[in-house]
PDB file of C-alpha atoms in Angstrom:
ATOM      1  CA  UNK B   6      45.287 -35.232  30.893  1.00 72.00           C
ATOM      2  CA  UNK B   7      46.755 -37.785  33.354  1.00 74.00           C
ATOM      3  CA  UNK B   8      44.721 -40.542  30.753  1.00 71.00           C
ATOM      4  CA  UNK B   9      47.240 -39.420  28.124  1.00 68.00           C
ATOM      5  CA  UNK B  10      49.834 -39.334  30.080  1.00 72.00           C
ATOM      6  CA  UNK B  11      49.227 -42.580  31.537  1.00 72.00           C
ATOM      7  CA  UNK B  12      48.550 -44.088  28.443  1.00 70.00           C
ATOM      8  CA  UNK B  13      51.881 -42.812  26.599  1.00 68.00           C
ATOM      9  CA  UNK B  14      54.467 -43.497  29.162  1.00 74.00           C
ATOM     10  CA  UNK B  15      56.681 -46.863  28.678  1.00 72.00           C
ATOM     11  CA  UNK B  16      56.060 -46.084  24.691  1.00 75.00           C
ATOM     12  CA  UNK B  17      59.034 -46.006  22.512  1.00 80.00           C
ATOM     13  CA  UNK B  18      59.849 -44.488  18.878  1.00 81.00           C
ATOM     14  CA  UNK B  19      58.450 -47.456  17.421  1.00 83.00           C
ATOM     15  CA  UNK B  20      55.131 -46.628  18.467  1.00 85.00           C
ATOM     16  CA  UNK B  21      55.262 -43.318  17.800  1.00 87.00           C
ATOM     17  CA  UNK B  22      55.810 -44.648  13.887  1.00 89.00           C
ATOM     18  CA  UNK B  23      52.627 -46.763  14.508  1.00 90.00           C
ATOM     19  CA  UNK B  24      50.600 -43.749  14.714  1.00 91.00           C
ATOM     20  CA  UNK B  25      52.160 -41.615  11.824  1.00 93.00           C
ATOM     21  CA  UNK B  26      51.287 -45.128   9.599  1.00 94.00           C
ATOM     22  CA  UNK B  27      47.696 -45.310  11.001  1.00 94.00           C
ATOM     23  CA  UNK B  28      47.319 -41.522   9.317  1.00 96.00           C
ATOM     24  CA  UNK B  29      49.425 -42.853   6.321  1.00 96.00           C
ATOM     25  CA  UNK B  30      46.897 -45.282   6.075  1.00 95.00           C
ATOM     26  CA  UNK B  31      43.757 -42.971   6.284  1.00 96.00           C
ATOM     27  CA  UNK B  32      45.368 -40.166   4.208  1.00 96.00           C
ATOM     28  CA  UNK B  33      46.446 -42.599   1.221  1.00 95.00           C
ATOM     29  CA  UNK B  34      42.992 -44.342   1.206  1.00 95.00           C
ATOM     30  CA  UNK B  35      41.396 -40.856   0.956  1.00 96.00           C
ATOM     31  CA  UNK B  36      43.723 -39.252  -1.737  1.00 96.00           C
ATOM     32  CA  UNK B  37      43.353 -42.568  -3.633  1.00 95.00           C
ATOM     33  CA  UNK B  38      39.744 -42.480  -3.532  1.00 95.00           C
ATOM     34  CA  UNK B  39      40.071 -38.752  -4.203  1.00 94.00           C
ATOM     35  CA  UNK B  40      42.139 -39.093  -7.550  1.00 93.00           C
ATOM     36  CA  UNK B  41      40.749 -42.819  -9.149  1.00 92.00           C
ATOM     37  CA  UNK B  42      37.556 -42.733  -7.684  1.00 89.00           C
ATOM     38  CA  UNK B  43      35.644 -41.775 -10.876  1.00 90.00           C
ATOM     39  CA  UNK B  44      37.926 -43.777 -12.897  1.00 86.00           C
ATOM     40  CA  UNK B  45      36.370 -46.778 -14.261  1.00 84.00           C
ATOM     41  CA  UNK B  46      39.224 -48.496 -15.869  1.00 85.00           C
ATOM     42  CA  UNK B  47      41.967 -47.870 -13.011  1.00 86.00           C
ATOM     43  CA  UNK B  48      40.189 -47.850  -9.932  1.00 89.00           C
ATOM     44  CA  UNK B  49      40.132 -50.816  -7.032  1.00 90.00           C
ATOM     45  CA  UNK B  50      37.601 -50.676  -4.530  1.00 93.00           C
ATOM     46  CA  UNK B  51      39.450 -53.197  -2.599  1.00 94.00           C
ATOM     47  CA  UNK B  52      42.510 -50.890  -2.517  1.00 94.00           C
ATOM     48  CA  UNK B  53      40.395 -48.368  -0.567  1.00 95.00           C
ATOM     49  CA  UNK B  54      38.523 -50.889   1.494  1.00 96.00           C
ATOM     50  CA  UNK B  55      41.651 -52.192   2.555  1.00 96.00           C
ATOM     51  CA  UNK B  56      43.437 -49.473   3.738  1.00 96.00           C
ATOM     52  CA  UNK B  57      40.507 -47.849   5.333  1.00 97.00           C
ATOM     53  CA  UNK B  58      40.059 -51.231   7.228  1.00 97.00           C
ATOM     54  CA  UNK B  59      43.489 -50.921   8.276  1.00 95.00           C
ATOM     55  CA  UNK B  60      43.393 -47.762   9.739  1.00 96.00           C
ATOM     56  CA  UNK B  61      40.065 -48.756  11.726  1.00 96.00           C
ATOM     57  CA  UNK B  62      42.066 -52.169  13.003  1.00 96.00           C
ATOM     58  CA  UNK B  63      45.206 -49.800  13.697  1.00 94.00           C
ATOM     59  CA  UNK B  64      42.973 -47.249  15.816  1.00 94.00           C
ATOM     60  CA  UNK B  65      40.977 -50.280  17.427  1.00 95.00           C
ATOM     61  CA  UNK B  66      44.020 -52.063  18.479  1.00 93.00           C
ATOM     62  CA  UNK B  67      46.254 -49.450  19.651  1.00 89.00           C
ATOM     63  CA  UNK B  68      43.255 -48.475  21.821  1.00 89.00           C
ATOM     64  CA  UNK B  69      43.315 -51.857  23.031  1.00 91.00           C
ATOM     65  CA  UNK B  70      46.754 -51.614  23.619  1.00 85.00           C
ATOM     66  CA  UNK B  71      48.068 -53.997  21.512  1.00 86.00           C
ATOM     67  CA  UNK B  72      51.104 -52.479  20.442  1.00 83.00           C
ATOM     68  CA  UNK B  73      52.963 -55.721  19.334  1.00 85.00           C
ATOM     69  CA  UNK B  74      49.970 -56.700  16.766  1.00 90.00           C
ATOM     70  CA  UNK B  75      49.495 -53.434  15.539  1.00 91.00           C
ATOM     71  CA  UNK B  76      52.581 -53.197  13.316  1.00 92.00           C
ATOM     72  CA  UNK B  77      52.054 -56.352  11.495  1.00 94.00           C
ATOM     73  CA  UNK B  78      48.215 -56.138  10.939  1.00 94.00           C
ATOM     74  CA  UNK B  79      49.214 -52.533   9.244  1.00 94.00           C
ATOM     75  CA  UNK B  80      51.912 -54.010   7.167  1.00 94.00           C
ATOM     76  CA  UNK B  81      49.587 -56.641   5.638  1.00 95.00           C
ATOM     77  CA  UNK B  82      46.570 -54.257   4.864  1.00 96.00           C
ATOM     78  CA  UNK B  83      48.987 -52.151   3.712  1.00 94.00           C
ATOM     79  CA  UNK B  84      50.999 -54.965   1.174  1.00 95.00           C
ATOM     80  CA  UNK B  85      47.747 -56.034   0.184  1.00 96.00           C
ATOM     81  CA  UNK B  86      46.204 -52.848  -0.799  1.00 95.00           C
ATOM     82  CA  UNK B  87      49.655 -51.982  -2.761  1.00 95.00           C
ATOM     83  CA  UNK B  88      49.436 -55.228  -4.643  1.00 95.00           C
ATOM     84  CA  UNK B  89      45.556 -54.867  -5.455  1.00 95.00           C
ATOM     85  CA  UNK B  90      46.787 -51.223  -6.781  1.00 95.00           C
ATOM     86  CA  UNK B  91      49.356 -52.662  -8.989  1.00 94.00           C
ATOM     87  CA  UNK B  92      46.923 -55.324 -10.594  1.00 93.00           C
ATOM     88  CA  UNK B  93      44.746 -52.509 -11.341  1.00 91.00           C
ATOM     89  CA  UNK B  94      47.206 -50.323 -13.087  1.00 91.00           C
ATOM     90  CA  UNK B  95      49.466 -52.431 -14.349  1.00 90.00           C
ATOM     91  CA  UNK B  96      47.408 -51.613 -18.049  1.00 88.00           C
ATOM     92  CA  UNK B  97      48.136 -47.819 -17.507  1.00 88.00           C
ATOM     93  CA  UNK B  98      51.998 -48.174 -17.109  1.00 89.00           C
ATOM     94  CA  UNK B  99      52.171 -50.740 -19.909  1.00 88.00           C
ATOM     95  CA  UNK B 100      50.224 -48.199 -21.967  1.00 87.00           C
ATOM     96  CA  UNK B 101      52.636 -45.548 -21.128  1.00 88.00           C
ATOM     97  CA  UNK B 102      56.084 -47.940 -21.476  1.00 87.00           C
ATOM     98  CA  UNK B 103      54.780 -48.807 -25.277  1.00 87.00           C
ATOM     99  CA  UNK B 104      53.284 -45.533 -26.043  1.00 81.00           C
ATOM    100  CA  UNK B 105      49.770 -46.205 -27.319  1.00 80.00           C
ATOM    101  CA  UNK B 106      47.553 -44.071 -25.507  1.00 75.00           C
ATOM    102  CA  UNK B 107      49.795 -42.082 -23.163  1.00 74.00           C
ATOM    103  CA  UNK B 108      53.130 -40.772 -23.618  1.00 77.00           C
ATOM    104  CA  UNK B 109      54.300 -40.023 -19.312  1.00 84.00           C
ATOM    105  CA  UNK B 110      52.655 -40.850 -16.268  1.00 88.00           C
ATOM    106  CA  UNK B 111      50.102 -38.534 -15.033  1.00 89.00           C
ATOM    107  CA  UNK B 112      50.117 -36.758 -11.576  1.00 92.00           C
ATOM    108  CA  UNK B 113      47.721 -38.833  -9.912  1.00 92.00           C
ATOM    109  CA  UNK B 114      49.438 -41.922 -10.760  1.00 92.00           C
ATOM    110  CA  UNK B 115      52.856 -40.320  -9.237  1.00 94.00           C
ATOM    111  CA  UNK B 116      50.823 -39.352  -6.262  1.00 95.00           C
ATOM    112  CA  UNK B 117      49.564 -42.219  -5.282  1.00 94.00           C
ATOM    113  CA  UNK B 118      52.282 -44.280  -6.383  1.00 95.00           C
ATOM    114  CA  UNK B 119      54.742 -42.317  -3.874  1.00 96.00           C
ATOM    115  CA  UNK B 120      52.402 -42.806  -0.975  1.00 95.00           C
ATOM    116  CA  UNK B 121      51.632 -46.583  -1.177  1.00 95.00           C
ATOM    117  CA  UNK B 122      55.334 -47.008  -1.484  1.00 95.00           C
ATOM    118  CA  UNK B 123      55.871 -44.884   1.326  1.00 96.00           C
ATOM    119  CA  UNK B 124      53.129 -46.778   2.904  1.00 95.00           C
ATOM    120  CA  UNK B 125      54.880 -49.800   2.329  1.00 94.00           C
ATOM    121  CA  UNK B 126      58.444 -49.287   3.768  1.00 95.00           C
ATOM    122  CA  UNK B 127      56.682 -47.376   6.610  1.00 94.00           C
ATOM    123  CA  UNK B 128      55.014 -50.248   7.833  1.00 93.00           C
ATOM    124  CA  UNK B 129      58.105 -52.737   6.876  1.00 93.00           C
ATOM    125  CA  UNK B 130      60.933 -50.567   8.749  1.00 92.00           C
ATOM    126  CA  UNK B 131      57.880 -50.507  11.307  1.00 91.00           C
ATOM    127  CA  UNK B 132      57.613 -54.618  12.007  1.00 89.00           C
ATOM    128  CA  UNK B 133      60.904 -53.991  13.329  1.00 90.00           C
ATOM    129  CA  UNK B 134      60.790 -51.545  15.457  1.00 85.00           C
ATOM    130  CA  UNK B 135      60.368 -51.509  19.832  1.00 82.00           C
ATOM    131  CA  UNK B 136      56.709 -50.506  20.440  1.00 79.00           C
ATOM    132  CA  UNK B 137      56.853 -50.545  24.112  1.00 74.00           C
ATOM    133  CA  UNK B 138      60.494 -49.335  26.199  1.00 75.00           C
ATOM    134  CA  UNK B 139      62.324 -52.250  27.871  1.00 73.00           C
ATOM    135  CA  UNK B 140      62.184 -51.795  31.532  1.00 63.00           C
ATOM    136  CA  UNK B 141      65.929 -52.017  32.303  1.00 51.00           C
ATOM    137  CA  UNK B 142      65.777 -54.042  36.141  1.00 54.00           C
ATOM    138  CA  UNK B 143      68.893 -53.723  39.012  1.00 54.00           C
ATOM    139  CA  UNK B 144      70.144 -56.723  39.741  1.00 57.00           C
ATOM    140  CA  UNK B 145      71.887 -54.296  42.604  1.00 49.00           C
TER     141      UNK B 145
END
């Protein structure tokens, strides 16, 4: 217990956000996977590799406690597995805009839609945040 506590203390919100991304990560890699995975037209293996490998570099460098990194190598897995997404689908939502095969956007689409976004500012808002607490010194 003192390892946790050890390893928690001087951490601020910022980190905190770190972590809940790192799950955002893993949980929209799996749901993707879950929903396009037997979809041969709209699914992107590189969208799951990517955010997969982003949780494992998240995990790995938090562990090694490098806090400052960990942000930014999240945000960039994370961009680049949103823009691999879009290139993929970008034929569905035309589809749907013009009407030839669809007529609205199915629930899987929403779905993970809503999470890479969410993905996205997470990590954004995230680059920005404290990771570690600034020790405050007395000049006294």
């Amino acid at each position: 217990m003192d390892f946790l506590k050890k390893f928690f203390s001087g951490k601020s919100y910022g980190f905190y956000v770190t972590l809940v991304v790192s799950l955002l990560l893993l949980v929209s890699g799996s749901v993707y996977v879950s929903m396009y995975g037997n979809d041969q037209r709209d699914y992107q293996i590189w969208t799951t590799v990517l955010l997969f490998i982003g949780f494992a570099l998240s995990i790995v460098l938090i562990a090694l406690r490098q806090d400052k990194y960990t942000p930014y190598v999240q945000g960039a897995f994370g961009l680049a597995a949103l823009l691999f997404f879009v290139r993929k689908i970008y034929w569905y939502v035309s589809e749907v805009f013009v009407g030839i095969d669809e007529v609205a956007f199915n629930s899987k689409f929403i779905t993970c839609t809503t999470l890479f976004v969410i993905l996205f500012i997470a990590t954004l808002v995230n680059c920005f945040l404290p990771q570690v607490k600034k020790e405050v010194s007395s000049n006294e």
